[in-house]
Amino acid sequence: MDLNKSISQATQEIFQTMLMMEASPGQAVTERAKGFVDSVSAIVGMAGANKGMLAIHIPASTALIITSSFLMMEVTEVDDDVKDAIGELANMVAGSIKADLTEQGQEFKLSIPSVVCGAEYEIDCLTDSDGVSMPFSIEGGEFLVEFHLQK
Amino acid sequence: MGKKVLIIDDSNTMRKIVTRSLRQAGLDFETILEAGDGQAALDVLAGETVDIILSDINMPVMDGIEFLRQKQADPKIKDIPVVMITTEAGADILDEAKSLGAAGSIKKPFTPDQIQETLGSLL
């Protein structure tokens, strides 16, 4: 399975279908992103024969753009609506990647999304893992989608 | 008399998107009820009659599969059609939903046309 292609297609489809926005993928890297400033991060755990996680890290300003588009109303601060919207975004991307993995014979169960936000924070989970981090840009902002499987 | 729909999803955002999509699909329900999980939905159905239910699968407290199981066991609500709206597109979980009476499924992300196509024949 081409993981980069799976992440790219899933994210682009969700933005086109549910947000009427174009999300352009950038160059994927294997290094993990750990520290975040003034951001919102949503994480979906994947449990099965292997463990994995899908995370989306979004600067607060971009999270407001995405949530405003989801809800079709102007959202001006990171509140429960923003956390819920970004959590649901991660849930949909994880669901699409899960479907691709299932086609390859890898069965997973998805967790309910967990969302963290703040002025400065670090995320450190599945430290011994392989995966990719793919940046995306939308009009007015950018965000990062990470997918990792435990070694 | 206008039709009623119950939307079950733990995401407030997704409930709003489904509500908007129903209108965009031309499905003008008189009443749109919401519940954040399967147990909350059963509580709603104890006091309300609805024409159709749209339910997520992966939810806290009571997921969509257990909701279907409980609904099937209750003769007062077992015949209300349920359409699953979910990221869980795996054949095994959708087969289980179907075996528990689900009338159809829609994969997230979805378009209003897909909502219309699936719900149109059930109303």
XYZ file of C-alpha atoms in Angstrom:
274
model
C 0.000 0.000 0.000
C 1.274 3.471 -0.890
C 0.783 5.233 2.442
C 1.577 8.676 1.046
C -1.045 8.215 -1.666
C -3.597 6.941 0.848
C -3.123 9.949 3.177
C -3.109 12.384 0.285
C -6.253 10.998 -1.379
C -8.191 10.656 1.883
C -7.414 14.199 2.992
C -8.103 15.769 -0.387
C -11.408 13.906 -0.767
C -12.625 15.028 2.677
C -11.727 18.656 2.020
C -13.358 18.634 -1.415
C -16.514 16.809 -0.324
C -17.211 18.172 3.150
C -15.468 21.557 3.157
C -15.577 22.616 -0.511
C -11.862 23.450 -0.169
C -8.722 22.292 -1.909
C -6.011 20.779 0.303
C -2.687 20.573 -1.531
C -0.223 17.953 -0.242
C 3.441 18.811 0.257
C 6.506 16.620 0.559
C 6.051 13.816 3.108
C 8.809 13.208 5.666
C 9.476 10.335 8.054
C 10.494 12.497 11.013
C 7.915 12.882 13.786
C 6.634 16.308 14.718
C 6.609 16.668 18.510
C 6.332 20.275 19.644
C 3.447 22.538 18.683
C 2.715 26.205 19.321
C -0.771 27.737 19.414
C -2.240 24.664 17.710
C -4.943 22.008 17.840
C -4.047 18.313 17.500
C -6.484 15.418 17.037
C -5.331 11.825 17.469
C -7.124 8.604 16.511
C -5.637 5.375 17.838
C -5.703 2.239 15.693
C -5.596 -1.131 17.449
C -5.346 -4.571 15.889
C -2.546 -6.958 15.010
C -0.445 -3.787 14.921
C -0.904 -0.539 16.809
C -1.011 2.748 15.017
C -2.107 6.330 15.221
C -3.372 8.999 12.907
C -2.856 12.580 14.027
C -3.691 15.937 12.536
C -1.844 18.993 13.829
C -3.320 22.339 12.881
C -2.295 25.879 13.834
C -5.175 27.546 15.686
C -5.711 30.096 12.901
C -6.107 27.305 10.325
C -8.349 25.308 12.679
C -10.682 28.316 12.811
C -10.835 28.445 8.985
C -11.620 24.712 8.772
C -14.238 24.797 11.532
C -15.903 27.892 10.062
C -16.177 26.045 6.750
C -17.508 22.849 8.395
C -20.173 24.765 10.323
C -20.807 27.464 7.701
C -20.500 30.156 10.348
C -17.633 32.350 11.514
C -15.725 30.818 14.407
C -13.266 33.204 16.088
C -11.817 31.261 19.019
C -10.689 27.719 19.727
C -13.661 26.310 21.610
C -15.462 22.964 21.878
C -16.807 23.328 18.317
C -13.250 23.632 16.968
C -12.021 20.653 18.982
C -15.015 18.603 17.849
C -14.568 19.585 14.176
C -10.854 18.779 14.103
C -11.526 15.506 15.932
C -14.104 14.562 13.304
C -11.671 15.508 10.535
C -9.073 13.135 12.006
C -11.758 10.456 12.391
C -12.657 10.643 8.696
C -9.018 10.548 7.524
C -8.326 7.588 9.844
C -11.426 5.800 8.537
C -10.277 6.145 4.933
C -6.761 4.904 5.724
C -8.234 2.037 7.726
C -10.274 1.012 4.669
C -7.091 0.934 2.562
C -5.259 -1.096 5.209
C -8.186 -3.516 5.497
C -7.949 -4.152 1.758
C -4.334 -5.181 2.430
C -5.497 -7.664 5.071
C -4.637 -5.510 8.107
C -7.599 -5.268 10.483
C -7.823 -2.305 12.859
C -10.304 -0.827 15.278
C -10.406 2.958 15.535
C -10.534 4.818 18.833
C -12.716 7.828 19.506
C -10.618 10.925 18.570
C -8.673 12.669 21.354
C -8.061 16.385 20.910
C -5.493 18.599 22.605
C -4.850 22.291 22.100
C -2.823 25.019 23.711
C -0.201 27.731 23.460
C 2.679 25.236 23.602
C 2.604 21.462 23.981
C 4.363 18.253 22.995
C 2.918 14.946 21.843
C 4.982 11.848 22.422
C 3.285 8.551 21.617
C 4.194 5.415 19.646
C 7.837 6.384 19.913
C 9.072 3.140 18.317
C 7.186 3.427 15.067
C 7.420 3.855 11.307
C 5.316 6.261 9.335
C 5.019 9.513 7.519
C 4.131 13.131 8.199
C 2.535 14.942 5.289
C 2.013 18.710 5.200
C -1.023 20.170 3.459
C -1.817 23.744 2.510
C -5.261 25.269 2.136
C -6.259 28.824 1.332
C -5.231 30.789 4.402
C -3.299 28.125 6.250
C -1.554 24.791 6.514
C -1.661 21.610 8.618
C 0.120 18.310 9.106
C -1.254 14.750 8.856
C 0.797 12.024 10.559
C 0.303 8.279 10.346
C 2.497 5.857 12.266
C 2.499 2.108 12.894
C 4.371 0.541 15.788
C 7.457 -1.434 14.698
C -47.986 15.338 9.060
C -44.301 16.247 8.645
C -41.621 13.615 8.897
C -39.175 13.262 11.774
C -35.551 12.128 11.657
C -33.181 11.226 14.502
C -29.450 11.857 13.914
C -27.080 9.921 16.207
C -23.431 10.995 16.239
C -21.049 11.901 19.052
C -19.714 14.791 16.957
C -21.805 17.947 17.168
C -20.062 19.089 13.963
C -21.146 15.971 12.104
C -24.747 16.284 13.340
C -24.815 19.825 11.930
C -23.306 18.661 8.623
C -25.849 15.851 8.311
C -28.676 18.303 9.098
C -27.392 20.681 6.405
C -26.953 17.840 3.918
C -30.537 16.667 4.449
C -31.763 20.137 3.488
C -29.361 20.335 0.522
C -30.664 16.941 -0.601
C -34.203 18.325 -0.613
C -35.274 16.152 2.309
C -37.208 18.662 4.387
C -37.956 16.995 7.689
C -40.367 18.861 9.937
C -38.443 17.766 13.015
C -34.771 16.880 13.337
C -33.870 15.237 16.644
C -30.291 14.634 17.767
C -28.517 12.227 20.127
C -24.827 11.956 21.000
C -24.715 8.159 21.374
C -26.849 5.030 21.177
C -28.115 5.211 24.754
C -29.136 8.857 24.337
C -30.949 7.824 21.154
C -32.886 5.087 22.973
C -33.859 7.704 25.563
C -35.146 9.983 22.779
C -37.066 7.102 21.161
C -38.759 6.299 24.467
C -40.702 9.532 24.089
C -40.690 10.286 20.360
C -41.749 8.514 17.183
C -39.482 9.113 14.189
C -39.667 8.081 10.531
C -35.981 7.320 10.019
C -32.731 7.188 12.008
C -29.242 8.119 10.780
C -26.547 6.680 13.022
C -22.785 6.740 13.369
C -21.114 3.469 14.488
C -18.000 4.444 16.456
C -19.359 6.327 19.501
C -18.709 6.388 23.243
C -21.203 5.077 25.853
C -23.165 2.968 23.341
C -21.939 2.466 19.783
C -24.096 2.145 16.684
C -23.958 -1.661 16.574
C -25.182 -2.038 20.173
C -27.848 0.579 19.456
C -29.108 -1.573 16.553
C -29.122 -4.645 18.818
C -31.151 -2.867 21.515
C -33.518 -1.361 18.956
C -34.169 -4.752 17.360
C -35.150 -6.107 20.767
C -37.759 -3.402 21.306
C -40.977 -4.107 19.329
C -42.047 -0.445 19.617
C -39.078 0.833 17.589
C -37.657 -2.194 15.756
C -39.303 -1.298 12.428
C -37.897 2.246 12.181
C -35.351 2.201 9.308
C -31.765 2.986 10.287
C -29.076 4.191 7.885
C -25.514 4.041 9.162
C -23.379 7.129 8.400
C -19.856 6.173 9.276
C -16.151 6.176 8.577
C -16.277 2.417 9.239
C -16.494 1.187 5.657
C -15.274 -2.367 6.375
C -17.509 -5.104 5.007
C -17.501 -7.018 8.302
C -18.922 -4.206 10.420
C -21.430 -3.162 7.753
C -22.528 -6.809 7.380
C -23.062 -6.923 11.140
C -25.099 -3.712 10.969
C -27.180 -5.173 8.136
C -27.766 -8.395 10.075
C -29.091 -6.236 12.926
C -31.580 -4.512 10.659
C -29.694 -1.524 9.199
C -31.434 -0.492 5.990
C -28.362 1.040 4.364
C -25.075 2.814 4.886
C -23.344 6.001 3.805
C -19.586 6.440 4.093
C -18.104 9.649 5.465
C -17.207 11.861 3.678
C -20.515 12.037 1.818
C -22.379 14.351 -0.524
C -26.023 15.489 -0.288
C -26.672 13.419 -3.436
C -25.529 10.263 -1.646
C -27.862 11.105 1.266
C -30.769 11.645 -1.138
C -30.035 8.435 -3.039
C -29.965 6.302 0.103
C -32.787 7.905 2.076
C -35.103 8.631 -0.849
C -36.241 5.030 -1.193
C -36.767 4.585 2.552
C -39.145 7.512 3.145
